[in-house]
PDB file of C-alpha atoms in Angstrom:
ATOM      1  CA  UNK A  50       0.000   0.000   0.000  1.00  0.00           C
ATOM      2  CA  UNK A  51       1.008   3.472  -1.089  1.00  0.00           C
ATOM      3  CA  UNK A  52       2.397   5.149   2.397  1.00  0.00           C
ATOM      4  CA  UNK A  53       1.049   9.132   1.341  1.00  0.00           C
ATOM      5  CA  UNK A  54       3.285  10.773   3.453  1.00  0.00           C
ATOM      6  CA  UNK A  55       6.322   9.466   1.983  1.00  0.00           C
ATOM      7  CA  UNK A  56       4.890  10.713  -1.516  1.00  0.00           C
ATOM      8  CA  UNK A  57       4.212  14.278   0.537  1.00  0.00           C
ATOM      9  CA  UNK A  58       7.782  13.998   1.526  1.00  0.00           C
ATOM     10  CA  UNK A  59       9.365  13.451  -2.000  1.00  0.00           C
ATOM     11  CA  UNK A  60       6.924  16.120  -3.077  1.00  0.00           C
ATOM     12  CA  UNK A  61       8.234  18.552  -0.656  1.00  0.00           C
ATOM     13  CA  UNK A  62      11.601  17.627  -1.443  1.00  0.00           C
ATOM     14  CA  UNK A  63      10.893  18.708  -5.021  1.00  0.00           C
ATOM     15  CA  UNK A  64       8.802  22.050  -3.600  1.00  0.00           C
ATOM     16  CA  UNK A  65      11.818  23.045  -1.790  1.00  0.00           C
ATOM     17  CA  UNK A  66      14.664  22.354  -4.855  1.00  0.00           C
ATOM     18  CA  UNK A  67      12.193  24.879  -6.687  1.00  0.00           C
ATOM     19  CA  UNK A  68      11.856  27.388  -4.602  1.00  0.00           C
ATOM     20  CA  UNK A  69      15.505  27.946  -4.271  1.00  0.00           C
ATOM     21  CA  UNK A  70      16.174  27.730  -8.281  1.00  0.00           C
ATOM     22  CA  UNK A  71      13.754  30.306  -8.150  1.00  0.00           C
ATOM     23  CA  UNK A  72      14.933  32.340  -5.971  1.00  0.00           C
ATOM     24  CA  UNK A  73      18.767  31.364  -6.808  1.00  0.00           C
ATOM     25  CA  UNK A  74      19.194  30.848  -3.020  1.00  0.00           C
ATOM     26  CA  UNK A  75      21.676  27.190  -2.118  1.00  0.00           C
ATOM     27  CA  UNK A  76      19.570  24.265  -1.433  1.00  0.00           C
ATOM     28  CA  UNK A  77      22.500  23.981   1.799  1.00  0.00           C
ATOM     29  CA  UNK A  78      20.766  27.312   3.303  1.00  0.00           C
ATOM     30  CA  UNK A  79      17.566  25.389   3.981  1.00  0.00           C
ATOM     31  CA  UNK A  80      18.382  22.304   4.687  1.00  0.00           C
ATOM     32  CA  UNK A  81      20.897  23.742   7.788  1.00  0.00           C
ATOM     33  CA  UNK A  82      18.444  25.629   9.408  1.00  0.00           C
ATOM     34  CA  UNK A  83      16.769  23.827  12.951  1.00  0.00           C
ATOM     35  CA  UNK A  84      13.997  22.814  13.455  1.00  0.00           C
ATOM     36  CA  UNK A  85      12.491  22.263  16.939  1.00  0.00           C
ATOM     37  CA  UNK A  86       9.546  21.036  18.132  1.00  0.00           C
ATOM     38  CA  UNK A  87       7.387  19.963  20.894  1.00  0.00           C
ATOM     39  CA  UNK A  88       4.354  19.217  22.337  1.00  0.00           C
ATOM     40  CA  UNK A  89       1.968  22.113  23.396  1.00  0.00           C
ATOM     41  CA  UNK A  90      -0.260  21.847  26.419  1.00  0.00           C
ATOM     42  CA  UNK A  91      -4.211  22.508  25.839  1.00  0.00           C
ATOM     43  CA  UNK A  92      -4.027  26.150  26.751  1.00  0.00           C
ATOM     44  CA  UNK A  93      -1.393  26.967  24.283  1.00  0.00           C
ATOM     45  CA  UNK A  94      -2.667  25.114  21.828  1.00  0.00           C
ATOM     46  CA  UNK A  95      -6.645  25.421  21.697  1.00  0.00           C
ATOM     47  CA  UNK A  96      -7.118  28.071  24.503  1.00  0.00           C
ATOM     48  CA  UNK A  97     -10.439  27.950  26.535  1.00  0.00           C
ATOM     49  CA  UNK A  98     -12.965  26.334  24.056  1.00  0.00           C
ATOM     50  CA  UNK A  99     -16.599  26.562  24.815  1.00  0.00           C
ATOM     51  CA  UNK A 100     -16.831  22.687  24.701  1.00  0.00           C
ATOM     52  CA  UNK A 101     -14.500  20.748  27.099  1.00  0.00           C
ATOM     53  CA  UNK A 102     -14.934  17.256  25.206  1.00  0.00           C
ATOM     54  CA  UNK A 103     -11.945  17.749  22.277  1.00  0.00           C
ATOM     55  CA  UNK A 104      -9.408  14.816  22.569  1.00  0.00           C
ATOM     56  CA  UNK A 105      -7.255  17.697  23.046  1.00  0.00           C
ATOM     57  CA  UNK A 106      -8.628  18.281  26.605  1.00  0.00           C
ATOM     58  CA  UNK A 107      -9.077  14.445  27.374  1.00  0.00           C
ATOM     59  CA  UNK A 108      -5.255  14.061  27.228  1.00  0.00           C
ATOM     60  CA  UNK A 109      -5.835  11.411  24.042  1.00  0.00           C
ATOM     61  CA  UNK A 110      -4.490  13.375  21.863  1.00  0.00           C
ATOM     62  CA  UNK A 111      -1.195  16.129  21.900  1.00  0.00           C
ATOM     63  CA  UNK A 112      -0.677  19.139  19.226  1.00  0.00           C
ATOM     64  CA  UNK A 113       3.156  18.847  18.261  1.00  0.00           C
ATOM     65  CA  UNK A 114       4.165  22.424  16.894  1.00  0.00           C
ATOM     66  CA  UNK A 115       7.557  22.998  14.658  1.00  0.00           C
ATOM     67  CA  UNK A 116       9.014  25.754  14.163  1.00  0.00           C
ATOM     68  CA  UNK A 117      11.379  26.706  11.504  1.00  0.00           C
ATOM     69  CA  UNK A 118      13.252  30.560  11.507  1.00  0.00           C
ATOM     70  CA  UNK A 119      10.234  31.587  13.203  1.00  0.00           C
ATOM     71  CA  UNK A 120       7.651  30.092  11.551  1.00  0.00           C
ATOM     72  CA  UNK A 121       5.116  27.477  12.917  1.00  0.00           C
ATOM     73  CA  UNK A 122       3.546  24.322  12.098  1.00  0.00           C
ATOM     74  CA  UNK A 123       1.530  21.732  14.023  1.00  0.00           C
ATOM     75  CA  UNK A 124       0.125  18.129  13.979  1.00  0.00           C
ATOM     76  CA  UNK A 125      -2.307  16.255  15.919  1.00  0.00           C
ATOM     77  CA  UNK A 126      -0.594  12.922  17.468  1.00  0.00           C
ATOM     78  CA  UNK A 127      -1.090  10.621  20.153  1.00  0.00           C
ATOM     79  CA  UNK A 128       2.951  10.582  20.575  1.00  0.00           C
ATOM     80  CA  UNK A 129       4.536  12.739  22.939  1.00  0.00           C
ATOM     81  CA  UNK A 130       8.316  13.885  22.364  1.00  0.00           C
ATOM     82  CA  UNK A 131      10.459  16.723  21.945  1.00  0.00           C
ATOM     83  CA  UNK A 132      12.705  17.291  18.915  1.00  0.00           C
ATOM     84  CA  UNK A 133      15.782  19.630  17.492  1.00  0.00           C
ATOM     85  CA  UNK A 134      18.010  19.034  14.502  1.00  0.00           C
ATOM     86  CA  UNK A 135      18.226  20.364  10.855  1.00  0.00           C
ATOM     87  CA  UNK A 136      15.734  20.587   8.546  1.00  0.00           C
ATOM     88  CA  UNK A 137      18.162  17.471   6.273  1.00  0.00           C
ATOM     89  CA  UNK A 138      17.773  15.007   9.565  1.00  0.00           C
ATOM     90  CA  UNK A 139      13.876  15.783   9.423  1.00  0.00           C
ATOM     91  CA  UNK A 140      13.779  14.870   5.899  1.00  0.00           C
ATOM     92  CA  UNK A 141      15.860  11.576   6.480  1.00  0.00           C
ATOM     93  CA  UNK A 142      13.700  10.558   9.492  1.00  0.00           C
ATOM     94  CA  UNK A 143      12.450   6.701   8.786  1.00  0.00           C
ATOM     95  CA  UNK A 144       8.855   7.416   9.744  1.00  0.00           C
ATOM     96  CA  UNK A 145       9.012   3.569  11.416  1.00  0.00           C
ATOM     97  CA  UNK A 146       6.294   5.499  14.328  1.00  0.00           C
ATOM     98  CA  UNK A 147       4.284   7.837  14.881  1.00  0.00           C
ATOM     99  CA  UNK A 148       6.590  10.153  16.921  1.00  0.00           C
ATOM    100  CA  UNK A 149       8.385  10.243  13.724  1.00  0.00           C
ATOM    101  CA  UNK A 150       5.631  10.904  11.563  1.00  0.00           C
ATOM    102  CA  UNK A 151       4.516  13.669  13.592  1.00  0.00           C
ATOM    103  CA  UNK A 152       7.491  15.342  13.545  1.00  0.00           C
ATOM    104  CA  UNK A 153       8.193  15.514   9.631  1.00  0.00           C
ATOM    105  CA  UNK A 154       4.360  16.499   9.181  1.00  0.00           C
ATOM    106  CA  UNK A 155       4.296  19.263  11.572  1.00  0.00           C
ATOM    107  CA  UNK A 156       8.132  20.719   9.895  1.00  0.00           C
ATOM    108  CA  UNK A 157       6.292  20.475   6.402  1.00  0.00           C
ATOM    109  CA  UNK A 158       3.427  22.705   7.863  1.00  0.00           C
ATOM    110  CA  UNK A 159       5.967  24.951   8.861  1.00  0.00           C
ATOM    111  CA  UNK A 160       8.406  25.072   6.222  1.00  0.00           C
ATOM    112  CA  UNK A 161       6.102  25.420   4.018  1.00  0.00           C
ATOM    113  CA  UNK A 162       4.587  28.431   5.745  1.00  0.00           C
ATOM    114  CA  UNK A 163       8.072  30.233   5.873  1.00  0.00           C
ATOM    115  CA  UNK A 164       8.153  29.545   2.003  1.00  0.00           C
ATOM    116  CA  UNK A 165       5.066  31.334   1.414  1.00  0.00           C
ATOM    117  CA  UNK A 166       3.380  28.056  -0.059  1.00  0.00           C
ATOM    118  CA  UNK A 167       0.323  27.680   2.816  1.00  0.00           C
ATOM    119  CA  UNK A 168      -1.453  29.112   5.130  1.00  0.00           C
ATOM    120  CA  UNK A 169      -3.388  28.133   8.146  1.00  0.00           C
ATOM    121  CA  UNK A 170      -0.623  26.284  10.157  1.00  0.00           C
ATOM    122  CA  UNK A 171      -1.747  26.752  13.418  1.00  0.00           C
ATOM    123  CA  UNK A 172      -4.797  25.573  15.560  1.00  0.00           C
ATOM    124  CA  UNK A 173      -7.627  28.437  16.152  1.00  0.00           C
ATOM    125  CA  UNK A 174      -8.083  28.758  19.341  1.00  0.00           C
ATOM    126  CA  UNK A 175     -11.347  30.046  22.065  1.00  0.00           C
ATOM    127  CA  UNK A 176     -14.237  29.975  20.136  1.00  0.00           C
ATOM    128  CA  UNK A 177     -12.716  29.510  16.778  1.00  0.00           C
ATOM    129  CA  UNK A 178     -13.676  25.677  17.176  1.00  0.00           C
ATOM    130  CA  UNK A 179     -17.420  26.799  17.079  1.00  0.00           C
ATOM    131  CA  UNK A 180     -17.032  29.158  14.433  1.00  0.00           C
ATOM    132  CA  UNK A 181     -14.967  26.885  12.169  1.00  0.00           C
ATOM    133  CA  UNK A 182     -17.485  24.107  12.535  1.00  0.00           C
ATOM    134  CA  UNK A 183     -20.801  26.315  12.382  1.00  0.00           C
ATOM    135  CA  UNK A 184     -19.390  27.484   8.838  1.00  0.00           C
ATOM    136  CA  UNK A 185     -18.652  23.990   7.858  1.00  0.00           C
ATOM    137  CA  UNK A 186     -21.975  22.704   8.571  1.00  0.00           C
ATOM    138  CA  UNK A 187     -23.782  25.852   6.997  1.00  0.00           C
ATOM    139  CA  UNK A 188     -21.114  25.311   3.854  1.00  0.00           C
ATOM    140  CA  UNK A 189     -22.057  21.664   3.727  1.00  0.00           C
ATOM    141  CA  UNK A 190     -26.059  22.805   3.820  1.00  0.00           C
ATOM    142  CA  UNK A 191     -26.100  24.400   0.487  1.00  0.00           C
ATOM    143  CA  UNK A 192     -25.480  21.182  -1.177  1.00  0.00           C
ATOM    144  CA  UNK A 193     -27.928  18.773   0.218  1.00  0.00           C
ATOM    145  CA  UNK A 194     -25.622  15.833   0.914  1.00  0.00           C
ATOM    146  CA  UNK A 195     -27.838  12.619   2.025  1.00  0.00           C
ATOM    147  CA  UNK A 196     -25.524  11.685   4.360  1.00  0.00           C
ATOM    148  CA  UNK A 197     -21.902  13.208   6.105  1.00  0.00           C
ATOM    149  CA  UNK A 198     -19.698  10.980   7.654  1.00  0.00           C
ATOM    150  CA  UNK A 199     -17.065  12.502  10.382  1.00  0.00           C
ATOM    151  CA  UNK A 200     -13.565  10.315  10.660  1.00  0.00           C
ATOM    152  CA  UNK A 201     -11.901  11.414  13.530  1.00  0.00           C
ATOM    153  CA  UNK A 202     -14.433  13.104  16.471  1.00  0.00           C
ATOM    154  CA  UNK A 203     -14.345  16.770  16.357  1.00  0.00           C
ATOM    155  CA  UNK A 204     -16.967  17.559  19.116  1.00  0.00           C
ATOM    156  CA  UNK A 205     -17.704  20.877  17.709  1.00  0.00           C
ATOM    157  CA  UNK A 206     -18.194  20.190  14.165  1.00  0.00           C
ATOM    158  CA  UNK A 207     -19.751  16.797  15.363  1.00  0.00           C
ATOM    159  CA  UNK A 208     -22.280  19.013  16.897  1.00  0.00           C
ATOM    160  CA  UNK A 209     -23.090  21.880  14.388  1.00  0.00           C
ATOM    161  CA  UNK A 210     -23.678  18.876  11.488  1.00  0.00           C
ATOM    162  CA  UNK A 211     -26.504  17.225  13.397  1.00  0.00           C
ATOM    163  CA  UNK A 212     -28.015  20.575  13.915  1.00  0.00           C
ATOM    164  CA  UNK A 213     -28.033  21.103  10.194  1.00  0.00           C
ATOM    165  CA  UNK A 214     -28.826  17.459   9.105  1.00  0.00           C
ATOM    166  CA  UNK A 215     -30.286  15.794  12.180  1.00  0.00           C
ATOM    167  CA  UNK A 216     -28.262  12.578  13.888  1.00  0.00           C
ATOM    168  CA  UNK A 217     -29.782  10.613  11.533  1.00  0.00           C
ATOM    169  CA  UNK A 218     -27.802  11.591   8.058  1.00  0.00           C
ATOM    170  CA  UNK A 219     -24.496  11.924  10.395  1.00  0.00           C
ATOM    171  CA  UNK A 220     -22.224   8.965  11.109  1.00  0.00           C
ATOM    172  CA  UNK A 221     -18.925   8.876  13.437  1.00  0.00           C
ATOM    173  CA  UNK A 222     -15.897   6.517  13.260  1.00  0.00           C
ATOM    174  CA  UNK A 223     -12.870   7.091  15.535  1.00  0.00           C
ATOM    175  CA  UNK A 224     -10.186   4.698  16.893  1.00  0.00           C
ATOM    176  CA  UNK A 225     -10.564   6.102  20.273  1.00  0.00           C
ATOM    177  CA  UNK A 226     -13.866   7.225  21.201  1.00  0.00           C
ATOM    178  CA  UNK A 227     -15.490   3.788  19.890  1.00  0.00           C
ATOM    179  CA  UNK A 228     -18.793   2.947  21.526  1.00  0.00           C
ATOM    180  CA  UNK A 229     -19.463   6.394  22.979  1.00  0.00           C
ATOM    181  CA  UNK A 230     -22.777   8.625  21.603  1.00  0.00           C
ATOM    182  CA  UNK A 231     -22.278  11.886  21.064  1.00  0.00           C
ATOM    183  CA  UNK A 232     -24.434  14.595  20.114  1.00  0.00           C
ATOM    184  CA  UNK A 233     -27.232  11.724  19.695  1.00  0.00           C
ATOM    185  CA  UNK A 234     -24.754   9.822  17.570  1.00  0.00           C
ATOM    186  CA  UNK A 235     -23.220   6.236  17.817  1.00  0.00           C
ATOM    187  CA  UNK A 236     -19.581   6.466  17.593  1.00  0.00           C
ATOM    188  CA  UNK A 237     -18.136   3.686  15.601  1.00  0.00           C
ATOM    189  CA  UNK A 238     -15.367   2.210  15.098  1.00  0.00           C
ATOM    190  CA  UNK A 239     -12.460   3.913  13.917  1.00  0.00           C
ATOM    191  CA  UNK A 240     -11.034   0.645  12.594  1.00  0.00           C
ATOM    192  CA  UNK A 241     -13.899  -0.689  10.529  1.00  0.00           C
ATOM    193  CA  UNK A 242     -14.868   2.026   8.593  1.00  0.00           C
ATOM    194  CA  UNK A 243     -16.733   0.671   6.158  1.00  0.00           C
ATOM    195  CA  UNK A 244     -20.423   1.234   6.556  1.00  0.00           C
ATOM    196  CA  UNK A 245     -20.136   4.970   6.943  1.00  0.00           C
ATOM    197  CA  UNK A 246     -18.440   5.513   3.589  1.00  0.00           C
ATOM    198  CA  UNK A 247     -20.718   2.945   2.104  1.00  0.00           C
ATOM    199  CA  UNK A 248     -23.918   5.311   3.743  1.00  0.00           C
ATOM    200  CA  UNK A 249     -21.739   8.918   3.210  1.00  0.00           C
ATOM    201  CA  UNK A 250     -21.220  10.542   0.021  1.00  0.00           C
ATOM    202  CA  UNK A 251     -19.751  13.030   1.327  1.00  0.00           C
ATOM    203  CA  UNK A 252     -16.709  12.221   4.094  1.00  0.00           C
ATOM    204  CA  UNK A 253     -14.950  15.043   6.364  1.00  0.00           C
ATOM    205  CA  UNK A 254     -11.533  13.414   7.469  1.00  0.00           C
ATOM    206  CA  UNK A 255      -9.064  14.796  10.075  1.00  0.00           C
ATOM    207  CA  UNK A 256      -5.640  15.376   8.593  1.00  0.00           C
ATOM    208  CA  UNK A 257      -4.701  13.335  11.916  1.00  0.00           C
ATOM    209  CA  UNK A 258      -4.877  10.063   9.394  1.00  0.00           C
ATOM    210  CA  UNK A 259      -1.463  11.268   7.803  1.00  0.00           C
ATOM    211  CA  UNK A 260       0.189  10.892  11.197  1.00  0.00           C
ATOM    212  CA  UNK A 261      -1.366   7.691  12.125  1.00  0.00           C
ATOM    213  CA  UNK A 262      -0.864   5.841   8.895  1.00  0.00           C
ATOM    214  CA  UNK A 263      -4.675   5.445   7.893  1.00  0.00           C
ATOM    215  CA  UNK A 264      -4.859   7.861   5.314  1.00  0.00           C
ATOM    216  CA  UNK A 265      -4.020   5.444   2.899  1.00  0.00           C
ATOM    217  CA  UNK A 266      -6.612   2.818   3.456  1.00  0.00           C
ATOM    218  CA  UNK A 267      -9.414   5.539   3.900  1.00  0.00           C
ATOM    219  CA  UNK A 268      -8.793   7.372   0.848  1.00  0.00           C
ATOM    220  CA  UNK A 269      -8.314   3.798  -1.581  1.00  0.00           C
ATOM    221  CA  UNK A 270     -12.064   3.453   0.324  1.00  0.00           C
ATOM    222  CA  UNK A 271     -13.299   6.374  -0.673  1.00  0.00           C
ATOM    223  CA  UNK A 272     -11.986   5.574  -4.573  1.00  0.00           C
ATOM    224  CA  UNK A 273     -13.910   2.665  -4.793  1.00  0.00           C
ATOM    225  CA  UNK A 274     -16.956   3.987  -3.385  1.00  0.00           C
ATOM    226  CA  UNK A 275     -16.696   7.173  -4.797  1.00  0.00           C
ATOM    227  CA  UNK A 276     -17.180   9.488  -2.126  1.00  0.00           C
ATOM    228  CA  UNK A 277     -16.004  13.275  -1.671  1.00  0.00           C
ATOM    229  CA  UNK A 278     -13.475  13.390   0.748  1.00  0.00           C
ATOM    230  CA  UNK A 279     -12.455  16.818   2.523  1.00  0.00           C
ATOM    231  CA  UNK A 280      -9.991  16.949   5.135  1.00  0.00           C
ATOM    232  CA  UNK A 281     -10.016  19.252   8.209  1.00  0.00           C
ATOM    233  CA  UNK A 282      -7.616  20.976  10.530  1.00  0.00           C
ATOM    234  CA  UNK A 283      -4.125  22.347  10.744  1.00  0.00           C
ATOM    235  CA  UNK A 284      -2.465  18.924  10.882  1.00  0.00           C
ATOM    236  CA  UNK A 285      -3.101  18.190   7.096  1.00  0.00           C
ATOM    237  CA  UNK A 286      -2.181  21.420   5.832  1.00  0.00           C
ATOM    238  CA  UNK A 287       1.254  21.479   3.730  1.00  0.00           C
ATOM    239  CA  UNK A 288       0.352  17.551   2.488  1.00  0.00           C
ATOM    240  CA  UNK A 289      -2.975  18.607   1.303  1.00  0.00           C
ATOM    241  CA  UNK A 290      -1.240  21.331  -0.958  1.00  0.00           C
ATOM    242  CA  UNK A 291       1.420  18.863  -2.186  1.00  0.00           C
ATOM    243  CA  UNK A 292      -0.820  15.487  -2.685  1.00  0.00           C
ATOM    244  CA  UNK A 293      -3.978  17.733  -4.223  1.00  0.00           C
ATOM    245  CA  UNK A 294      -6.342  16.666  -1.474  1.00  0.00           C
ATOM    246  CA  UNK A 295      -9.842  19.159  -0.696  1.00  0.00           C
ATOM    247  CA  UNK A 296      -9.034  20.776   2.680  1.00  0.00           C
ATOM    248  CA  UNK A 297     -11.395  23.130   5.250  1.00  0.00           C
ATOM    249  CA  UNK A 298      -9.739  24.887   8.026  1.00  0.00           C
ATOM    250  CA  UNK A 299     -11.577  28.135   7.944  1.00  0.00           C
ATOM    251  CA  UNK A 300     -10.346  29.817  10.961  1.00  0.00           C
ATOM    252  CA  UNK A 301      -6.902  28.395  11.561  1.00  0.00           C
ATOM    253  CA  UNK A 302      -4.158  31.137  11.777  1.00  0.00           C
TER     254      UNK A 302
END
């Protein structure tokens, strides 16, 4: 199976050679530069939402933030870890785990951002959640899908769709929330996710997948039952840019 974020990384690779031809600047000048990064903690990263149910907040999840000659990028991950070195040992990481993967994700995001090729590297934070997802939902209204399915439980956009659609046309699969009903919906599981794409047209996926590894699997899903995928959130940002993939992240900074 195709791993996508290795494809991101040789696509980067190829984003970066370019930008310096163009800009007649040595590939060496990029490449030397550190890049740090660690984990935030809830405040720093999502502030005080107005819902107190994001992974974030239960401690199952951490937001990793890079940053690159002052420029920031972040990534969702269930990996905790501090890194420093140059912007070459990032690129030559073996992305064997997820500590690994987050950490070459998150320095795309940021990289990127310092290039001038993406925006909306880092997390909103307060009531951006809300916002984000109300326009989402209100977005997703205007063209009458039969069903949405959510990978990856956002509470807040979780929320505003089954106020548009009703819990009935919304289904849920995450890995860790399995079994739980939210928002008058049956979470299911994250591993088997199946009957939601088979019942969705239209699936919203977090950009988390590229850091877990299940990108791949979900999207060759979504080919053969040909449904419209978007991603959402800061995590997926520079990859979606580089692999072509529909992104929403409205009110990241």
């Amino acid at each position: 199976m195709t791993d996508l974020l290795e494809v991101a990384r040789l696509r980067f690779i190829s984003e970066l050679d370019r930008w310096c031809d163009q800009r007649d600047v040595p590939r060496d000048e990029l490449d030397d530069q550190v890049v740090a990064t660690r984990p935030l903690s809830s405040a720093e990263a999502i502030g005080n939402p107005e819902m107190d149910d994001f992974p974030l907040l239960r401690g199952k999840e951490v937001l990793m933030q890079a940053n690159y000659r002052g420029s920031c990028g972040q990534a969702f991950t269930s990996a905790r870890g501090v890194f420093a070195g140059t912007l070459e040992g990032v690129l030559e990481l073996s992305l064997d785990n997820t500590f690994e993967r987050a950490v070459l994700v998150s320095t795309i995001n940021a990289v990127m951002r310092y290039c001038g090729l993406v925006e909306g590297t880092v997390h909103c934070r307060d009531a951006g959640p809300r916002e984000c997802a109300e326009s989402l939902a209100q977005l997703l209204r205007g063209e009458r899908p039969c069903g949405v399915g959510l990978v990856g439980l956002q509470p807040a956009i979780l929320s505003s769709l089954v106020e548009v659609f009703g819990p009935e046309r919304v289904m849920v699969s995450d890995l860790a929330s399995a079994g739980e009903t939210r928002s008058g919906v049956k979470i299911l599981d994250g591993a088997l996710p199946e009957p939601l794409f088979e019942r969705c047209p239209l699936v919203l996926i977090t950009g988390t997948t590229l850091v877990n590894g299940t990108i791949d699997a979900l999207l060759e899903l979504a080919f053969r039952l040909e449904n419209r995928v978007v991603f959402y959130g800061t995590t997926v940002a520079g990859a979606a840019r580089l692999l072509g993939l529909e992104r929403w992240c409205v009110c990241s900074e």
